[in-house]
GROMACS .gro file of C-alpha atoms in nm:
model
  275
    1UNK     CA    1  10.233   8.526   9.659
    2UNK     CA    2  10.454   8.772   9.727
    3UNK     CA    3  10.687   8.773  10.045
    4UNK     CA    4  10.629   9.005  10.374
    5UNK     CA    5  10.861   9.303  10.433
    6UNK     CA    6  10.889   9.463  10.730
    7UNK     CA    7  10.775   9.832  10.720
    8UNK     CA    8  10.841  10.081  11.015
    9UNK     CA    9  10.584  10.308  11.179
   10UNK     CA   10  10.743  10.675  11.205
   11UNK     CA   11  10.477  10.695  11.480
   12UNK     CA   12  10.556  10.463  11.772
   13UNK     CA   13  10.905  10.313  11.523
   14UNK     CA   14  10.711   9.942  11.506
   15UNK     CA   15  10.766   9.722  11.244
   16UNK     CA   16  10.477   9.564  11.046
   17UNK     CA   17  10.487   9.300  10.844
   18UNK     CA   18  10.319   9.403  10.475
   19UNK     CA   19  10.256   9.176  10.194
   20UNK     CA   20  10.338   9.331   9.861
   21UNK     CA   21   9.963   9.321   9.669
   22UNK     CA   22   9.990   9.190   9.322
   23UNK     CA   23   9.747   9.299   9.047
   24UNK     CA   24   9.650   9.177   8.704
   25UNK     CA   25   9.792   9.338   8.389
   26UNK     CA   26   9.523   9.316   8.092
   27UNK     CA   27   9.802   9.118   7.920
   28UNK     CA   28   9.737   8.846   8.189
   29UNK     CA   29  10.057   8.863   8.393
   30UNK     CA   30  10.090   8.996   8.715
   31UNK     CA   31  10.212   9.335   8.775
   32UNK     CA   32  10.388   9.429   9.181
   33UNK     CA   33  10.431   9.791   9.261
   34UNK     CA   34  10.807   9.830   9.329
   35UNK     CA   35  10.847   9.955   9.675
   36UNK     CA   36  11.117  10.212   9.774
   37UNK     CA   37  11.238  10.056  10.096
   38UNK     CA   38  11.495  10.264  10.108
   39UNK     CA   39  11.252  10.585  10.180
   40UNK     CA   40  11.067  10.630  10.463
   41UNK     CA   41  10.703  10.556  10.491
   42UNK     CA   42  10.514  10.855  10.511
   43UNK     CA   43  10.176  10.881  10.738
   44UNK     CA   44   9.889  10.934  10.531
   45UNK     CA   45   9.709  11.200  10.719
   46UNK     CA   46   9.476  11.331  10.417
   47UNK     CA   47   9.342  11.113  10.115
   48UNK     CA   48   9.316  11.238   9.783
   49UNK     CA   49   9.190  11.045   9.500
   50UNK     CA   50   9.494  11.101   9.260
   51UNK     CA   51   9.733  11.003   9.547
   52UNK     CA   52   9.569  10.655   9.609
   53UNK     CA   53   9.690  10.541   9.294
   54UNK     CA   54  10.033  10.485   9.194
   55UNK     CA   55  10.202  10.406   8.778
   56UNK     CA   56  10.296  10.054   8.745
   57UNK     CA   57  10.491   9.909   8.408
   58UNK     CA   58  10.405   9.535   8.376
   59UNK     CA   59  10.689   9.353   8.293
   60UNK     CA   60  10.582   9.130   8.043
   61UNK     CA   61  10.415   9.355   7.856
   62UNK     CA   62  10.545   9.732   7.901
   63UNK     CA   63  10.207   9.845   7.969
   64UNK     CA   64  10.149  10.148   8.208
   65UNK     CA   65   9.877  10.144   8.454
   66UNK     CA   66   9.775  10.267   8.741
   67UNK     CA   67   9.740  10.082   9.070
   68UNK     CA   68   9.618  10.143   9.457
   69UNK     CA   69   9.891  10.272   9.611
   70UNK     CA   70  10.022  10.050   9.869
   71UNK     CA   71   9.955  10.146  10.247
   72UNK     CA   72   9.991   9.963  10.601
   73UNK     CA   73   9.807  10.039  10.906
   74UNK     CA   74  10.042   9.957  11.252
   75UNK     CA   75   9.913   9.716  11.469
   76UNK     CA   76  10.042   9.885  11.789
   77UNK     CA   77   9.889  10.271  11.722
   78UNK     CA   78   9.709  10.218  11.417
   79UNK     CA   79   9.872  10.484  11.224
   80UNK     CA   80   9.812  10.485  10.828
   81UNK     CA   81  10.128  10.494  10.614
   82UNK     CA   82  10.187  10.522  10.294
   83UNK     CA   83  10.487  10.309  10.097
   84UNK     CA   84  10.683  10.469   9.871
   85UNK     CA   85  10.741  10.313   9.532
   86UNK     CA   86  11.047  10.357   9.273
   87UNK     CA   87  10.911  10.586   9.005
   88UNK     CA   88  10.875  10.481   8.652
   89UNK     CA   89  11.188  10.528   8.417
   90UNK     CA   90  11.223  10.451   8.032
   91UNK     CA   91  11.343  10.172   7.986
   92UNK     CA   92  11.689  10.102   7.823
   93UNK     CA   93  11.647  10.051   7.459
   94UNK     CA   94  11.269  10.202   7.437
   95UNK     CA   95  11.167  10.326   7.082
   96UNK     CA   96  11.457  10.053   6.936
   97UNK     CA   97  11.363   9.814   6.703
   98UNK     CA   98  11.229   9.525   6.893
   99UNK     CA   99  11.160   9.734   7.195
  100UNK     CA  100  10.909   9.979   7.133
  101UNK     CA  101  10.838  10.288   7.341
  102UNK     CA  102  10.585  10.224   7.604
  103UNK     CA  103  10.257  10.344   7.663
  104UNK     CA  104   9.938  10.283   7.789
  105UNK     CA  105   9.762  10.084   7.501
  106UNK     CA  106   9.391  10.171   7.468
  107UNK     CA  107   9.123   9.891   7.591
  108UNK     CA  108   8.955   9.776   7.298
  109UNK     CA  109   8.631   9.941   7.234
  110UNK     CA  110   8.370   9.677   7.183
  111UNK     CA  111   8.554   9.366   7.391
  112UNK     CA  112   8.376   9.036   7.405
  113UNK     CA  113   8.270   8.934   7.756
  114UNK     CA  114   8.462   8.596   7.805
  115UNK     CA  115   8.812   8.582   7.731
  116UNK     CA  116   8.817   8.234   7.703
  117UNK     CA  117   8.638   8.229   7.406
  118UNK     CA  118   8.299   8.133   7.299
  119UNK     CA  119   8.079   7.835   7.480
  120UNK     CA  120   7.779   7.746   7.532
  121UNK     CA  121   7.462   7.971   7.555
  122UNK     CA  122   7.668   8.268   7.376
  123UNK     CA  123   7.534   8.234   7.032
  124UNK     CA  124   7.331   8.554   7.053
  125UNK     CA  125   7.717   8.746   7.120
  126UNK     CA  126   7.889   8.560   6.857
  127UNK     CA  127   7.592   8.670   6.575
  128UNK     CA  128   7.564   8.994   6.657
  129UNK     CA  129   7.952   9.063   6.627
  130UNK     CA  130   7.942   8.882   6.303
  131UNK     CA  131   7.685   9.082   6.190
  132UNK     CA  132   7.876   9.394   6.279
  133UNK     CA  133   8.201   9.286   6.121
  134UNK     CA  134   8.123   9.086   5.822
  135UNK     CA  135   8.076   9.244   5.489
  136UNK     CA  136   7.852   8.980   5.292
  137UNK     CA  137   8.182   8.738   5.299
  138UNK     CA  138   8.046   8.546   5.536
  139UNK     CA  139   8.144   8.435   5.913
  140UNK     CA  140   8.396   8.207   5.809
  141UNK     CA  141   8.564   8.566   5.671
  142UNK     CA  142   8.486   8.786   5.938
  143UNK     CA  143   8.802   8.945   6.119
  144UNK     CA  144   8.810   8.780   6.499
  145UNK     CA  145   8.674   9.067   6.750
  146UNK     CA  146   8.983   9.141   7.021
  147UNK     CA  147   8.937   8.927   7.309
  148UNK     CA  148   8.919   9.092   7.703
  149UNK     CA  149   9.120   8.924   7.929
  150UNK     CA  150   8.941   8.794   8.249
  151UNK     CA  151   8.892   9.020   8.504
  152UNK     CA  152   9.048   8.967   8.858
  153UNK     CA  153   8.863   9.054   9.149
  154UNK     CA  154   9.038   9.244   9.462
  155UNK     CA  155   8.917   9.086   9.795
  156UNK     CA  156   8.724   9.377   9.935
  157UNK     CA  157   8.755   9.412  10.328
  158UNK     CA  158   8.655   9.801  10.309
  159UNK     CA  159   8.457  10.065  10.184
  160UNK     CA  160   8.741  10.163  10.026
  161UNK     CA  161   8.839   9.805   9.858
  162UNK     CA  162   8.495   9.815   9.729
  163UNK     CA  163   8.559  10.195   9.574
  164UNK     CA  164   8.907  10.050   9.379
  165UNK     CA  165   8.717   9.722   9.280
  166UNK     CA  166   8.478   9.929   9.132
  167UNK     CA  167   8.723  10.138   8.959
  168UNK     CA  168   8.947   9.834   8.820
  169UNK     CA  169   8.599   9.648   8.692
  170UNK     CA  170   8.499   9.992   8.523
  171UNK     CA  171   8.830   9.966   8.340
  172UNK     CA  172   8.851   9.621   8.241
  173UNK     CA  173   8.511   9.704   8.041
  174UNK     CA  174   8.687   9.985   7.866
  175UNK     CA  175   8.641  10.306   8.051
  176UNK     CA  176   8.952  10.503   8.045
  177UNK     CA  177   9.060  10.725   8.343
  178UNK     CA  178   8.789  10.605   8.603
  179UNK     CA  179   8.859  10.880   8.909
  180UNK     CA  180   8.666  10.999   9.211
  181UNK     CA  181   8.601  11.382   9.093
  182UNK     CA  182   8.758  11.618   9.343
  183UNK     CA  183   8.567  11.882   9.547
  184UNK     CA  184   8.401  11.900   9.831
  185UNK     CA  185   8.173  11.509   9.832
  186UNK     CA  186   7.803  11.520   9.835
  187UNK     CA  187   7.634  11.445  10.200
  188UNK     CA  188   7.534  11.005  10.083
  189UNK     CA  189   7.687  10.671  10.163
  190UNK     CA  190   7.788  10.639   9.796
  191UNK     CA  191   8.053  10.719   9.629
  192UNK     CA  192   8.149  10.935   9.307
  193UNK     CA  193   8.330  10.761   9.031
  194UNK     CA  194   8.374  10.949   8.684
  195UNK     CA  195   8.571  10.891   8.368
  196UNK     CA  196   8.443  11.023   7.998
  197UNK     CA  197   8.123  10.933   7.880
  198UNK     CA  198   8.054  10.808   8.279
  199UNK     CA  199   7.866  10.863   8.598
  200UNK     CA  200   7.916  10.591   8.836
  201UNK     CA  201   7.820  10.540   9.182
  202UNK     CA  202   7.959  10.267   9.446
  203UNK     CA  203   7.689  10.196   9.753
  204UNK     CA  204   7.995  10.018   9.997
  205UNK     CA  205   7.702   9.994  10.284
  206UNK     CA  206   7.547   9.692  10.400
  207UNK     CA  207   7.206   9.838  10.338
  208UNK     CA  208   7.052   9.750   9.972
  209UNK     CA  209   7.058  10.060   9.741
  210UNK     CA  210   6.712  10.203   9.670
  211UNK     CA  211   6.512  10.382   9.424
  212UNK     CA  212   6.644  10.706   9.524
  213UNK     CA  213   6.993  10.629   9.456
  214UNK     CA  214   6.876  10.456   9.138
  215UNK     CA  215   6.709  10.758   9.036
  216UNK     CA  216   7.008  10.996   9.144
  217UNK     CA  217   7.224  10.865   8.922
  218UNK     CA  218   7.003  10.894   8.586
  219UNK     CA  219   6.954  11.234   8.663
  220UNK     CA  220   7.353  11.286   8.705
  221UNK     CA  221   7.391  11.059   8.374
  222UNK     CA  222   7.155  11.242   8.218
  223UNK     CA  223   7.294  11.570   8.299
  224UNK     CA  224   7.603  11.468   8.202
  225UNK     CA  225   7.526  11.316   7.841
  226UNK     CA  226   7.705  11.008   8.018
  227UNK     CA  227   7.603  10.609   8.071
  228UNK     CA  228   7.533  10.581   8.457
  229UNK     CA  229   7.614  10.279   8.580
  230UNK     CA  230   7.550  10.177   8.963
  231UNK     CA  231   7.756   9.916   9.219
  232UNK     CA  232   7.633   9.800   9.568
  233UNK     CA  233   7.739   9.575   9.781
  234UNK     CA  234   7.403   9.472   9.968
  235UNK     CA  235   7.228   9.444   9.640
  236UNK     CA  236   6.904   9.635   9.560
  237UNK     CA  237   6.504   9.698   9.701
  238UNK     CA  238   6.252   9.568   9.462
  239UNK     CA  239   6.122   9.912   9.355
  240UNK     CA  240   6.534  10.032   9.248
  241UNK     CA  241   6.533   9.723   9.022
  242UNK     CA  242   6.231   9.801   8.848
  243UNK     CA  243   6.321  10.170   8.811
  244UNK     CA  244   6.650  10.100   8.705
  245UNK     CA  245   6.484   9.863   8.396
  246UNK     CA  246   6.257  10.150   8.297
  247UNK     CA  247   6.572  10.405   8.252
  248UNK     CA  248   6.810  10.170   8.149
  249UNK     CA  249   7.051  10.182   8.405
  250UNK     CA  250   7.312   9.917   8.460
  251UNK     CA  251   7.296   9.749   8.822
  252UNK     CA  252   7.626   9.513   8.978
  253UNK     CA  253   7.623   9.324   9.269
  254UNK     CA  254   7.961   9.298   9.452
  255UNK     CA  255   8.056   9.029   9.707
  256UNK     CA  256   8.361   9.010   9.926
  257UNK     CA  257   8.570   8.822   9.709
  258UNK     CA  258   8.541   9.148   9.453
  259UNK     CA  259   8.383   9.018   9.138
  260UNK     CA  260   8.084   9.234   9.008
  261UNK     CA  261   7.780   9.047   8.863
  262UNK     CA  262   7.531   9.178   8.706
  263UNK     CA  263   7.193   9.150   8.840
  264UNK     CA  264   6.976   9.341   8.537
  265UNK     CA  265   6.938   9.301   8.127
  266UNK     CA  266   7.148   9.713   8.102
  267UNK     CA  267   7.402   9.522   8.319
  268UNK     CA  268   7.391   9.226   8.110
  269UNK     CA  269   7.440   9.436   7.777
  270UNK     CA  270   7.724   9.666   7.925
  271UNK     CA  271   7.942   9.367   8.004
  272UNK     CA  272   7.864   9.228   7.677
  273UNK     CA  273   7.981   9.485   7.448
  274UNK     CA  274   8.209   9.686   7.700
  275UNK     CA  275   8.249  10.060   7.682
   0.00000   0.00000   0.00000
C-alpha cells in the first residue's frame, strides 16, 4: 500500500490526505503514477476522456500504459483536483543491448482465460487451442498458447470507477485503445466505450439493464462492423438476457469490488478466447 501525501486545495488552501492508487501491469507487477508534488494541483473544472488518463512505464517491465489519472476531492469545499504526474522520459540506455527501447507491447490476440494455467473443467479450452495450433504432430508438440495474466479489479465507488473498470477489463481481453468517443453524449444512463473492432456500453445505475439497451447496442455493433459487448452493474431483466442470446451479445455483471463476470454463453466465449 502506498503511503498518504498531503495534497493542497488551491480553493480554500486545505490539505488532504491522498493515497497514491497502484495498478496492475500485464507483466504482474505493480505500476504507481509518479506524482509531481512539486506542481500545483490543478481544479478539474471540465472532464475529458483523454485527460482522465495519464502514461505510466512499469518498472519491471518497461511497458507503457495508460492509467486513471489521479484526482482528490477536499473534504472542507469539495473541490475536484487534479495531480500532476512527472511525464515519461527515455530511459538511460534505451535501444542498448540489454535494454531495449520501450513500447507498448501488443496483448496477445487469442489469450487463454486463466493465467494460472489449466485445471479442472477446462478441457474443452485446452482442445480447441490444440486443435488450432497443432499441425498433425500431436499435443505433446504443439507450441504453448501465451498466457493472460490475471486481471485486477478496481474497487468501484462511482459511476465513474465502474466506466475505468470497464475500460481496464476491456483491455486485459485484448482490445487496444478502449476510449469514451468524444462529442456531444447521447441523452441514457450508459456510457460510450469504443476501441477498433468495438462498441461497448457501461450501465453504472442501480437499475438492471433491459432489452432496450440490449438491443441498442447490436444495432450500434452492427452499424459499426464491431463486437458489442455490454457491462451493468445491477445485472439484467429476463427479456435483455434472452435477447442478448439470440444476437449474440456478450453480457458482464460488475460488483463493487470491480471484477466482471460473465453472466451469458457470448460472455463466456469472449473471455475465453479474448479479442
Amino acid at each position: 500500500m502506498a503511503e498518504a501525501v498531503p495534497v493542497r486545495c488551491p480553493a480554500c488552501l486545505r490539505e488532504n490526505g491522498y493515497t497514491v492508487p497502484v495498478f496492475p501491469c500485464a507483466c504482474g507487477s505493480p505500476v504507481v503514477p509518479p506524482l509531481d508534488l512539486t506542481a500545483e494541483p490543478l481544479p478539474l473544472t471540465r472532464r475529458t476522456w483523454s485527460e482522465t488518463w495519464v502514461a505510466v512505464r512499469c518498472g519491471a517491465c518497461g511497458r507503457e500504459g495508460e492509467w486513471p489519472h489521479p484526482e482528490v476531492g477536499c473534504a472542507s469545499c469539495g473541490t475536484v483536483v487534479r495531480i500532476p504526474v512527472h511525464p515519461l522520459t527515455p530511459e538511460p540506455g534505451a535501444g542498448s543491448p540489454g535494454h531495449p527501447p520501450h513500447r507498448p507491447r501488443p496483448t496477445p490476440a487469442h489469450p487463454t482465460p486463466d493465467a494460472s494455467g489449466p485445471g479442472p473443467g477446462q478441457g474443452r479450452s485446452q482442445g480447441r487451442g490444440a486443435a488450432v495450433g497443432g499441425t498433425g504432430a500431436g499435443p505433446d508438440h504443439a507450441s504453448p498458447p501465451a498466457r493472460r495474466p490475471a486481471f485486477r479489479p478496481l474497487t468501484i465507488r462511482t459511476a465513474r470507477d465502474a466506466v475505468t473498470t470497464a475500460a481496464l477489463y476491456l483491455r486485459w481481453l485484448g482490445f487496444q485503445d478502449v476510449r469514451q468517443p468524444d462529442g456531444r453524449p447521447v441523452p441514457s444512463a450508459a456510457v460510450d466505450l469504443r476501441a477498433p473492432g468495438l462498441v461497448a456500453q457501461v450501465d453504472p445505475t442501480t437499475a438492471p439493464a433491459g432489452l432496450r439497451a440490449v438491443e441498442c447496442v447490436w444495432l450500434n455493433g452492427l452499424t459499426s462492423c464491431a463486437t458489442s459487448v455490454y457491462f451493468a452493474l445491477a445485472g439484467y431483466t429476463d427479456e435483455a438476457r434472452i435477447r442478448a442470446d439470440d444476437l449474440g451479445i456478450p453480457l458482464f455483471v460488475m460488483d463493487l469490488t470491480g471484477m466482471p463476470q460473465p453472466v451469458n454463453d457470448p460472455a463466456d466465449e469472449l473471455l475465453g478466447t479474448g479479442a
